[in-house]
PDB file of C-alpha atoms in Angstrom:
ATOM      1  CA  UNK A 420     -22.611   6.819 -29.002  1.00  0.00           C
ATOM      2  CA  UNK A 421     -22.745   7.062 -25.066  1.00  0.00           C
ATOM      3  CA  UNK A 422     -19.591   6.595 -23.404  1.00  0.00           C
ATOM      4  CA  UNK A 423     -19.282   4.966 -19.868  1.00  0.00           C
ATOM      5  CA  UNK A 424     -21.623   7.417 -17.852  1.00  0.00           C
ATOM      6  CA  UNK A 425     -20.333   8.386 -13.580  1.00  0.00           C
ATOM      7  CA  UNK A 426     -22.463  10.165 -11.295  1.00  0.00           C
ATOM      8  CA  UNK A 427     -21.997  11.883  -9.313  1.00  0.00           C
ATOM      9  CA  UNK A 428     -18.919  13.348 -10.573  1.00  0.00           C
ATOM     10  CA  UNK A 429     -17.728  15.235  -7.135  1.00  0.00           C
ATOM     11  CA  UNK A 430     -19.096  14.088  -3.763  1.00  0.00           C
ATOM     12  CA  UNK A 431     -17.704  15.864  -0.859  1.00  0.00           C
ATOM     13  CA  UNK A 432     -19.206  14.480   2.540  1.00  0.00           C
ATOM     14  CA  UNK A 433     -17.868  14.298   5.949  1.00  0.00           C
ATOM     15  CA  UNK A 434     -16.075  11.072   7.547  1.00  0.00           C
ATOM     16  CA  UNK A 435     -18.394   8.707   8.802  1.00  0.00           C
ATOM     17  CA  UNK A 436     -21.246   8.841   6.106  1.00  0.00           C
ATOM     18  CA  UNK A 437     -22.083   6.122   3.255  1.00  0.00           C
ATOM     19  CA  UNK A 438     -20.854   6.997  -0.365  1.00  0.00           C
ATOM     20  CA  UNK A 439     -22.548   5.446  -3.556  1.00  0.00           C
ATOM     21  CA  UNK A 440     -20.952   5.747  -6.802  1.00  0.00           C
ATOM     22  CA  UNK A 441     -22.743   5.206 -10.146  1.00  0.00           C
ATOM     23  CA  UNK A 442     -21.879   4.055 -13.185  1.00  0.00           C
ATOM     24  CA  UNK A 443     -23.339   2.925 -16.557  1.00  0.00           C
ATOM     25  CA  UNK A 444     -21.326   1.126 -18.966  1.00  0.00           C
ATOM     26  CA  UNK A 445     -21.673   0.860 -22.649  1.00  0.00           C
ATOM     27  CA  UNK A 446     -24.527  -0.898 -24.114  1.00  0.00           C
ATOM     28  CA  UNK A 447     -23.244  -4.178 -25.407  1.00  0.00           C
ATOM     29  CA  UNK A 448     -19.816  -4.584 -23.329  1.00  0.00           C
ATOM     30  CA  UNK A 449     -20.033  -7.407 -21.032  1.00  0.00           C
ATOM     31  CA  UNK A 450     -17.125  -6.520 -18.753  1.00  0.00           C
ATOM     32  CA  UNK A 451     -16.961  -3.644 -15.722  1.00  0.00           C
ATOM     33  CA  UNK A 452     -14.489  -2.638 -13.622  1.00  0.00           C
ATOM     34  CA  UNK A 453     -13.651  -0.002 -10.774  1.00  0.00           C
ATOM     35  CA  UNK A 454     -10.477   1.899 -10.492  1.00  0.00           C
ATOM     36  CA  UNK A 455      -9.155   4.174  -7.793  1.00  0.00           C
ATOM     37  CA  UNK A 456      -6.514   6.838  -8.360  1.00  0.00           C
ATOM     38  CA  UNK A 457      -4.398   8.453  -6.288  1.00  0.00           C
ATOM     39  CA  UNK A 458      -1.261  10.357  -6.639  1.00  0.00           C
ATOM     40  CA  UNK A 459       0.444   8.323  -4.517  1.00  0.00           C
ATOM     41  CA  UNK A 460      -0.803   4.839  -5.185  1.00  0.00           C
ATOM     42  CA  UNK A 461      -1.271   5.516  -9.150  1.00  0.00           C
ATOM     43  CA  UNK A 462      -4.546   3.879 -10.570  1.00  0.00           C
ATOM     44  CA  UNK A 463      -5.341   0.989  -8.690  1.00  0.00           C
ATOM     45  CA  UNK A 464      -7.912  -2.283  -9.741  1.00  0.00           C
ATOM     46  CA  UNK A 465     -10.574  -2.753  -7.023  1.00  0.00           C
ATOM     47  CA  UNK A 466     -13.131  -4.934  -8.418  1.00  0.00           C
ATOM     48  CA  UNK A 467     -14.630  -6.295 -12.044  1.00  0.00           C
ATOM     49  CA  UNK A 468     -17.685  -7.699 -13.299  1.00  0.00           C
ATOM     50  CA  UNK A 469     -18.132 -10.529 -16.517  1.00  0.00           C
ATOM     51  CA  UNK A 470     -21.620 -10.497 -17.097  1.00  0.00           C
ATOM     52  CA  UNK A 471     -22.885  -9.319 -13.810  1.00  0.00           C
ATOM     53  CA  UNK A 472     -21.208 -11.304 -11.467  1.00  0.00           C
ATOM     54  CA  UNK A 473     -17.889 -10.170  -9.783  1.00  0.00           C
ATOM     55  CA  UNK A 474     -14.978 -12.338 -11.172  1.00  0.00           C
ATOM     56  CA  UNK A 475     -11.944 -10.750  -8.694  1.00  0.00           C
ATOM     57  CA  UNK A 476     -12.500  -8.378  -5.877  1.00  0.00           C
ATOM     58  CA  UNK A 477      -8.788  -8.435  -4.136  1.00  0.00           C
ATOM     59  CA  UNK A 478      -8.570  -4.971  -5.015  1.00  0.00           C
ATOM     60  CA  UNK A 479     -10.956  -3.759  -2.427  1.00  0.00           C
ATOM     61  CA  UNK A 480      -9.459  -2.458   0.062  1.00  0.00           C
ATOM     62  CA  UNK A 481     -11.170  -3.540   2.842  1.00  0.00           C
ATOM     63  CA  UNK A 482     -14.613  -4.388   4.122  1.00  0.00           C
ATOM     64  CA  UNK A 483     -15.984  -1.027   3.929  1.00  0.00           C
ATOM     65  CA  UNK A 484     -16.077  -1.040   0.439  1.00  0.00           C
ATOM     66  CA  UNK A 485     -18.649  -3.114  -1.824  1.00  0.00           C
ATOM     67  CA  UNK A 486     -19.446  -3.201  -5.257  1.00  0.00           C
ATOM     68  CA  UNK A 487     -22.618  -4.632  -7.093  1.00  0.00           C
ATOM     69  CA  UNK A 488     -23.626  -5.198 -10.533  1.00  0.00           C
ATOM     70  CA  UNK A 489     -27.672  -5.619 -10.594  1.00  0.00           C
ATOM     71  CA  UNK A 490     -27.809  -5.540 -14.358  1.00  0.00           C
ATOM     72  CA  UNK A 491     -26.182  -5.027 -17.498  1.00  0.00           C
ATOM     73  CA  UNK A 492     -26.249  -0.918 -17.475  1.00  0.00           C
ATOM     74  CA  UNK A 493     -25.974  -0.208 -13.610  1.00  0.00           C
ATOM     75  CA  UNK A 494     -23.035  -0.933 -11.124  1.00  0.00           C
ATOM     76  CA  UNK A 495     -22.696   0.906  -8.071  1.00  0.00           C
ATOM     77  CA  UNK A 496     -19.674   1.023  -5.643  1.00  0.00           C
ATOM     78  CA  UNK A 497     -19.985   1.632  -1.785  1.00  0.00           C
ATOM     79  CA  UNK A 498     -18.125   2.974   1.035  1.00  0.00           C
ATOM     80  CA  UNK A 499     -19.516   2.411   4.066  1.00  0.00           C
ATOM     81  CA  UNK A 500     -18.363   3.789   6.733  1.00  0.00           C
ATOM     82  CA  UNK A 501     -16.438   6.696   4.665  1.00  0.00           C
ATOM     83  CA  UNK A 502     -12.632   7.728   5.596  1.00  0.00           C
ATOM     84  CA  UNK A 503     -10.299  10.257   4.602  1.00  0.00           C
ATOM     85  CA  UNK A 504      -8.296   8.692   3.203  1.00  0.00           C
ATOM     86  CA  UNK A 505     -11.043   7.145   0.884  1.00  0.00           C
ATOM     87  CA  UNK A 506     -10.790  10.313  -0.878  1.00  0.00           C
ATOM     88  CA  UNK A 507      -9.668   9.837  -4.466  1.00  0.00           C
ATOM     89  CA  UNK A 508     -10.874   9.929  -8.300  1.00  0.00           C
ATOM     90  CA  UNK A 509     -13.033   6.804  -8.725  1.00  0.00           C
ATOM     91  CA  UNK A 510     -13.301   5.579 -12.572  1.00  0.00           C
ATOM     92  CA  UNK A 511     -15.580   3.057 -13.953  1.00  0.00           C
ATOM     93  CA  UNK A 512     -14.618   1.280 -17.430  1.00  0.00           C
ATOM     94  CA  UNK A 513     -15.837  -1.121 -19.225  1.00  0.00           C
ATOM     95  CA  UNK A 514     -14.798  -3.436 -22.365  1.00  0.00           C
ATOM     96  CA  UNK A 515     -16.487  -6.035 -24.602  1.00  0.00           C
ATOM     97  CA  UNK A 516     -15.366  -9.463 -24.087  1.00  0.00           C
ATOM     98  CA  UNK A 517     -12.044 -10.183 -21.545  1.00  0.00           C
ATOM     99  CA  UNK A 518      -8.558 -11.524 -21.450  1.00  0.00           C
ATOM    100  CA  UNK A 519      -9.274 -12.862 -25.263  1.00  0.00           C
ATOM    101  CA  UNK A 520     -10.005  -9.784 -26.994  1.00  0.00           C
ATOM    102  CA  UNK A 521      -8.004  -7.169 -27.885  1.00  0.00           C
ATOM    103  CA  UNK A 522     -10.643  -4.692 -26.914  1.00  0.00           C
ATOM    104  CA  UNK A 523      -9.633  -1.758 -24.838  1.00  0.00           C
ATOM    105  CA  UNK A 524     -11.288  -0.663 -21.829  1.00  0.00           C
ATOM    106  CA  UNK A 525     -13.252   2.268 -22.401  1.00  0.00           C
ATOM    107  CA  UNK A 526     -13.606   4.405 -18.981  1.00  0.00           C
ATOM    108  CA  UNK A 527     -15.966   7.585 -17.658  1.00  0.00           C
ATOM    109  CA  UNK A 528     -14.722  10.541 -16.476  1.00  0.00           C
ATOM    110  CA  UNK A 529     -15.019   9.672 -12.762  1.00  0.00           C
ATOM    111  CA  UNK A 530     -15.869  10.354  -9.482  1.00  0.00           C
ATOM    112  CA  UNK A 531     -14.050  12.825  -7.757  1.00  0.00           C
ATOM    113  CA  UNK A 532     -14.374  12.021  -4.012  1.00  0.00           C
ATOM    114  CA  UNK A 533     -13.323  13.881  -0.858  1.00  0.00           C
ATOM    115  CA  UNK A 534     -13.907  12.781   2.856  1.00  0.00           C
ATOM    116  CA  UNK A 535     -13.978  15.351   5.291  1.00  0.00           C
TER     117      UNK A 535
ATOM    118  CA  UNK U 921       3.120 -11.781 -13.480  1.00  0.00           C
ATOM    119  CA  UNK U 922       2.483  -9.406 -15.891  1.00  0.00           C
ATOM    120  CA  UNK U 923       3.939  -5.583 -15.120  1.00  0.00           C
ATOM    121  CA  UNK U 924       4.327  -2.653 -16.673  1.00  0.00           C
ATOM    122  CA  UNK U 925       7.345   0.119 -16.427  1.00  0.00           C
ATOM    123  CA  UNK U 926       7.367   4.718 -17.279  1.00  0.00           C
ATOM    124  CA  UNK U 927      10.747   5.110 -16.474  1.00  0.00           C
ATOM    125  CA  UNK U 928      10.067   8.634 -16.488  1.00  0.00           C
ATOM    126  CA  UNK U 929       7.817  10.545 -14.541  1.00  0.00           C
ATOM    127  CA  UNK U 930       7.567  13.317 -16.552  1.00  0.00           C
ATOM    128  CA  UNK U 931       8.652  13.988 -20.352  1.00  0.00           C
ATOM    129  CA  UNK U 932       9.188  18.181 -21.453  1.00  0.00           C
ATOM    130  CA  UNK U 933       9.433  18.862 -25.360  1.00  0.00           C
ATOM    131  CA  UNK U 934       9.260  22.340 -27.091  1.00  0.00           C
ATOM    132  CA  UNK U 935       6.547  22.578 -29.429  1.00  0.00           C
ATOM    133  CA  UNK U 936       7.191  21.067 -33.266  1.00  0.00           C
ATOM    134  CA  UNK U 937       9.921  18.700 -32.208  1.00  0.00           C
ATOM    135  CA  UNK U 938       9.451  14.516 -32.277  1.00  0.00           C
ATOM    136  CA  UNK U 939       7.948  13.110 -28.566  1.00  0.00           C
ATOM    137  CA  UNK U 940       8.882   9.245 -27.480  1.00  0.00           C
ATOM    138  CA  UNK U 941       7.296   8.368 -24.013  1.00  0.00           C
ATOM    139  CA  UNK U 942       8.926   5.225 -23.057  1.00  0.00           C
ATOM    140  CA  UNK U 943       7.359   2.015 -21.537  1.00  0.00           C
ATOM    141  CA  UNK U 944       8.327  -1.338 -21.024  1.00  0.00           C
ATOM    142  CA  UNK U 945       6.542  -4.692 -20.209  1.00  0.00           C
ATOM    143  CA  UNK U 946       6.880  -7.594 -18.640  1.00  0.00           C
ATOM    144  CA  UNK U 947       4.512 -10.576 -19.430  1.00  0.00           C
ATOM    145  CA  UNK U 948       5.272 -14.262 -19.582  1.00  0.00           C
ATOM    146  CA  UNK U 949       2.996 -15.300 -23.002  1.00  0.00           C
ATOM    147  CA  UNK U 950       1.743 -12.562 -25.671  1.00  0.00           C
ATOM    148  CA  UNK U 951       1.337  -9.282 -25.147  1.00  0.00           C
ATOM    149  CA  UNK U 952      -1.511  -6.905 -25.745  1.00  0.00           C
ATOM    150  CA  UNK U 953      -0.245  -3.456 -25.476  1.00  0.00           C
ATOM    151  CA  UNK U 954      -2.088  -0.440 -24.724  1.00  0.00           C
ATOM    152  CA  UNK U 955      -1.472   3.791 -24.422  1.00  0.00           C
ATOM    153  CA  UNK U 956      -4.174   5.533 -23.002  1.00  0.00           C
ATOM    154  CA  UNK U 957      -3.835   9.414 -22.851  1.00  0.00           C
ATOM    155  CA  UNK U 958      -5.812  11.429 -19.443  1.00  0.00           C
ATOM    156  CA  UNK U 959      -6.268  15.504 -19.450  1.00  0.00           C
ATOM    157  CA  UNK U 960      -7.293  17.354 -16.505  1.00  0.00           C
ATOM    158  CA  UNK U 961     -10.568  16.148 -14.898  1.00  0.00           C
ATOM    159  CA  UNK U 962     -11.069  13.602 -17.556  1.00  0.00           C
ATOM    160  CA  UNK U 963     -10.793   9.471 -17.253  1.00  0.00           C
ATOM    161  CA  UNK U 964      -8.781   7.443 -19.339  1.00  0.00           C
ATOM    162  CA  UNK U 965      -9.113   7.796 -23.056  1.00  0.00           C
ATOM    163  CA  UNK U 966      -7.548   4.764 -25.493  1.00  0.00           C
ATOM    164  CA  UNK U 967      -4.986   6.116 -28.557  1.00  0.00           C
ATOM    165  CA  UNK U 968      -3.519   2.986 -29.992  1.00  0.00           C
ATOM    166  CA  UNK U 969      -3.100  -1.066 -29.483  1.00  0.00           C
ATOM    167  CA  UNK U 970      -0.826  -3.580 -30.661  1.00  0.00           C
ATOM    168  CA  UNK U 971      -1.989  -6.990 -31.138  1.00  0.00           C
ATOM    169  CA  UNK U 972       0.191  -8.618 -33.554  1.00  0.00           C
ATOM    170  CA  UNK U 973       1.430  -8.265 -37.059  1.00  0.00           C
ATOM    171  CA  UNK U 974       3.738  -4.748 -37.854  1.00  0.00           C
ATOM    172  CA  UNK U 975       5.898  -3.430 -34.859  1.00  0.00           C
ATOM    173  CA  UNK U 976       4.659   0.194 -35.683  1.00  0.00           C
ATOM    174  CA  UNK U 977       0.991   1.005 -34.738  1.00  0.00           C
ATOM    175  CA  UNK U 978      -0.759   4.262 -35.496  1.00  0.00           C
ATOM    176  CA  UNK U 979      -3.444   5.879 -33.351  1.00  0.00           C
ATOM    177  CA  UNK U 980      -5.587   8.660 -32.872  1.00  0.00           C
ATOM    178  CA  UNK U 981      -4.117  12.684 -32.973  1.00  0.00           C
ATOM    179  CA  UNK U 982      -0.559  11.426 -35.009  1.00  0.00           C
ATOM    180  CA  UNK U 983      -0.033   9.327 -32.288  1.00  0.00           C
ATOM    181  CA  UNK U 984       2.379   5.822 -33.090  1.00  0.00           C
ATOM    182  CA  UNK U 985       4.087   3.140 -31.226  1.00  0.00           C
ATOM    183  CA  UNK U 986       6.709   0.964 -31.653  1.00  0.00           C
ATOM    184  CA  UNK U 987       6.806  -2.836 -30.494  1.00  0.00           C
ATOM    185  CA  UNK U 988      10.304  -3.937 -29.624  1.00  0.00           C
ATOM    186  CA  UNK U 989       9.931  -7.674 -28.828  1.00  0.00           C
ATOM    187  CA  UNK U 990      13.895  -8.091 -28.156  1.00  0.00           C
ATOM    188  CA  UNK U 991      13.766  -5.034 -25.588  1.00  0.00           C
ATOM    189  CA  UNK U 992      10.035  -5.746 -24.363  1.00  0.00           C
ATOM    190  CA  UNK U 993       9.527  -2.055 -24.779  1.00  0.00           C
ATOM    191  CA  UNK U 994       6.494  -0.465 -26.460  1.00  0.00           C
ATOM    192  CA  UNK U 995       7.433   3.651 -26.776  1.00  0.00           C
ATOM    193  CA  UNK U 996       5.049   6.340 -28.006  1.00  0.00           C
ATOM    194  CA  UNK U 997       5.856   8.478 -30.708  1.00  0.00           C
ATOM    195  CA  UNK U 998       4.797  11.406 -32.612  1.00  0.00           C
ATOM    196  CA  UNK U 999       7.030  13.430 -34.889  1.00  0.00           C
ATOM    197  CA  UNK U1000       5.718  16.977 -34.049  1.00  0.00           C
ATOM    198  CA  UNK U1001       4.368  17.727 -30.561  1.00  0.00           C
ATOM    199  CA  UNK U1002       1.720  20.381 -30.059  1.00  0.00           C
ATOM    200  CA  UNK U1003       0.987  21.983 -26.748  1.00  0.00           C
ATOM    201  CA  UNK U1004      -2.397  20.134 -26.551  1.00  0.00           C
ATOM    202  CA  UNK U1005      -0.526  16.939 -26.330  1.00  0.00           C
ATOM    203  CA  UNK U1006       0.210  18.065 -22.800  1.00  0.00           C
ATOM    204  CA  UNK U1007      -1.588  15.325 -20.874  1.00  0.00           C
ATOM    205  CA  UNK U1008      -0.753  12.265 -18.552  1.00  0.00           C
ATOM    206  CA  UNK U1009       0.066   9.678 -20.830  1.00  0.00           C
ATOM    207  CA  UNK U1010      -0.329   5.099 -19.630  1.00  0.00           C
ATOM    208  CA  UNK U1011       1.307   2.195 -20.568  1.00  0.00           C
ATOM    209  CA  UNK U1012      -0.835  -0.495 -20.419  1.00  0.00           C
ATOM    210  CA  UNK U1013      -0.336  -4.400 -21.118  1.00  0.00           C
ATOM    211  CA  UNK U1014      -2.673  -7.687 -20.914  1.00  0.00           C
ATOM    212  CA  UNK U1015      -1.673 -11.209 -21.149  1.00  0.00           C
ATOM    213  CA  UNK U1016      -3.680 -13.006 -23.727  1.00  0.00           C
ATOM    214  CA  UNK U1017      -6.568 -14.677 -21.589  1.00  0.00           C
ATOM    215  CA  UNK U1018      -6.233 -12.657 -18.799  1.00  0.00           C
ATOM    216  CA  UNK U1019      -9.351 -10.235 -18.426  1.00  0.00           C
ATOM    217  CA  UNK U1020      -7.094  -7.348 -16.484  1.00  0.00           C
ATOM    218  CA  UNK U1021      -4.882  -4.867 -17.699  1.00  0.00           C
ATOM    219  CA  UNK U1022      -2.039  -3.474 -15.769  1.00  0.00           C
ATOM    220  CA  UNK U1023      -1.099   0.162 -16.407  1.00  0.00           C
ATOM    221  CA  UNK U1024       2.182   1.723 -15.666  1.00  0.00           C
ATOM    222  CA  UNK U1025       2.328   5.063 -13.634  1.00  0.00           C
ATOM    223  CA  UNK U1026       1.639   7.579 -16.285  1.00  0.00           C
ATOM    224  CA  UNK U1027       3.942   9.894 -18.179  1.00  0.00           C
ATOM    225  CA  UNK U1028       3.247  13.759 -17.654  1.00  0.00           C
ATOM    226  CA  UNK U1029       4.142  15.252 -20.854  1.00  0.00           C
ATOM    227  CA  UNK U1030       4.262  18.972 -21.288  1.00  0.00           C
ATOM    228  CA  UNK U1031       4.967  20.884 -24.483  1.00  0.00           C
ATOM    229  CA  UNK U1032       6.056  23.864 -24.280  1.00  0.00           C
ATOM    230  CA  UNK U1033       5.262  26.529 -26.355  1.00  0.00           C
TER     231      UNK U1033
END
């Protein structure tokens, strides 16, 4: 069984540029959300997804970021224009059913990002 | 609002002896409680949840917690640690209907041989 697939899983690219993160959740779970984790700021909620649409982006930092969800198995998350201090591990989970269900969230092994 | 509290950043136990990682919650209906367990390079992985029913859960590699409803605390347990335990353990609680969970700081733990 598939776990919650990241690419790519380092990008290293200078300040200024456009980063896209990947993810594909689980077949079946209807819920997908982005962390960020730093060692300072822990593992921070930036944005989820209930069946494709985003429910509560006041995680995202700021404008630069964006997040989209154009079907069931793909989600991307943006950074446009890229920063320093962008640079962080970027996991994508995802869970069946929400706030309801006991279900864990089920995350991939992340995105290692560094701005330069 | 709900929170979540690892009073300790970082947890050292010699090899073979019992482990407790504490954590402590703060939610204002029912709890679902959560310990996830991240290695090196790795996300999140899920060991155990309590839901309802008896205070002690089990979970995966010996792994158990204990629900204290009186002291809102939810520690992890396991009677003998191995090195491979060493790993950066999460407290993690949602409020029934509430599609987030909030997750503590992490626990280091290191065993040492």
């Amino acid at each position: 069984d598939a776990g919650v697939i990241q690419s790519p899983r380092h990008e290293v690219t200078e300040m200024g540029q456009e980063v896209t993160l990947r993810c594909k959740p689980i077949s079946g779970h209807d819920y997908l959300f982005w962390y960020r984790q730093t060692m300072m700021r822990g593992l921070e909620l930036l944005i989820y997804f209930n069946n494709n649409v985003p429910i509560d982006d006041s995680g995202m930092p700021e404008d630069r970021f964006s997040a989209k969800m154009p079907n069931a198995s793909f989600s991307t998350l943006k950074i446009q224009p890229s920063e320093p201090r962008d640079s962080a591990v970027y996991f994508c989970a995802s869970s069946l059913r929400g706030g309801e269900s006991s279900q864990p969230q089920h995350f991939g092994d992340g995105t290692r990002l560094s701005i330069l | 609002a709900q929170s979540v509290a690892q009073p300790e950043d970082q947890v050292n136990v010699a090899e073979g002896n019992p482990l407790t990682v504490k954590c402590t919650y703060s939610v204002s209906g029912n709890p679902y409680l959560f310990w996830y367990v991240q290695y090196p390079n790795r996300g999140l992985q899920f060991l155990l949840k309590y839901i309802t029913g008896d205070n002690l859960v089990k979970g995966s590699y010996g792994f158990e917690a204990e629900f204290n409803k009186s002291q809102t605390s939810f520690h992890l347990k396991k009677p003998s640690a191995l090195v491979s335990d060493s790993a950066l353990y999460f407290c993690a609680v949602r409020e029934f209907g509430d599609d987030k969970i909030i997750f503590g700081k992490g626990t280091r733990l290191h065993i040492l041989p």
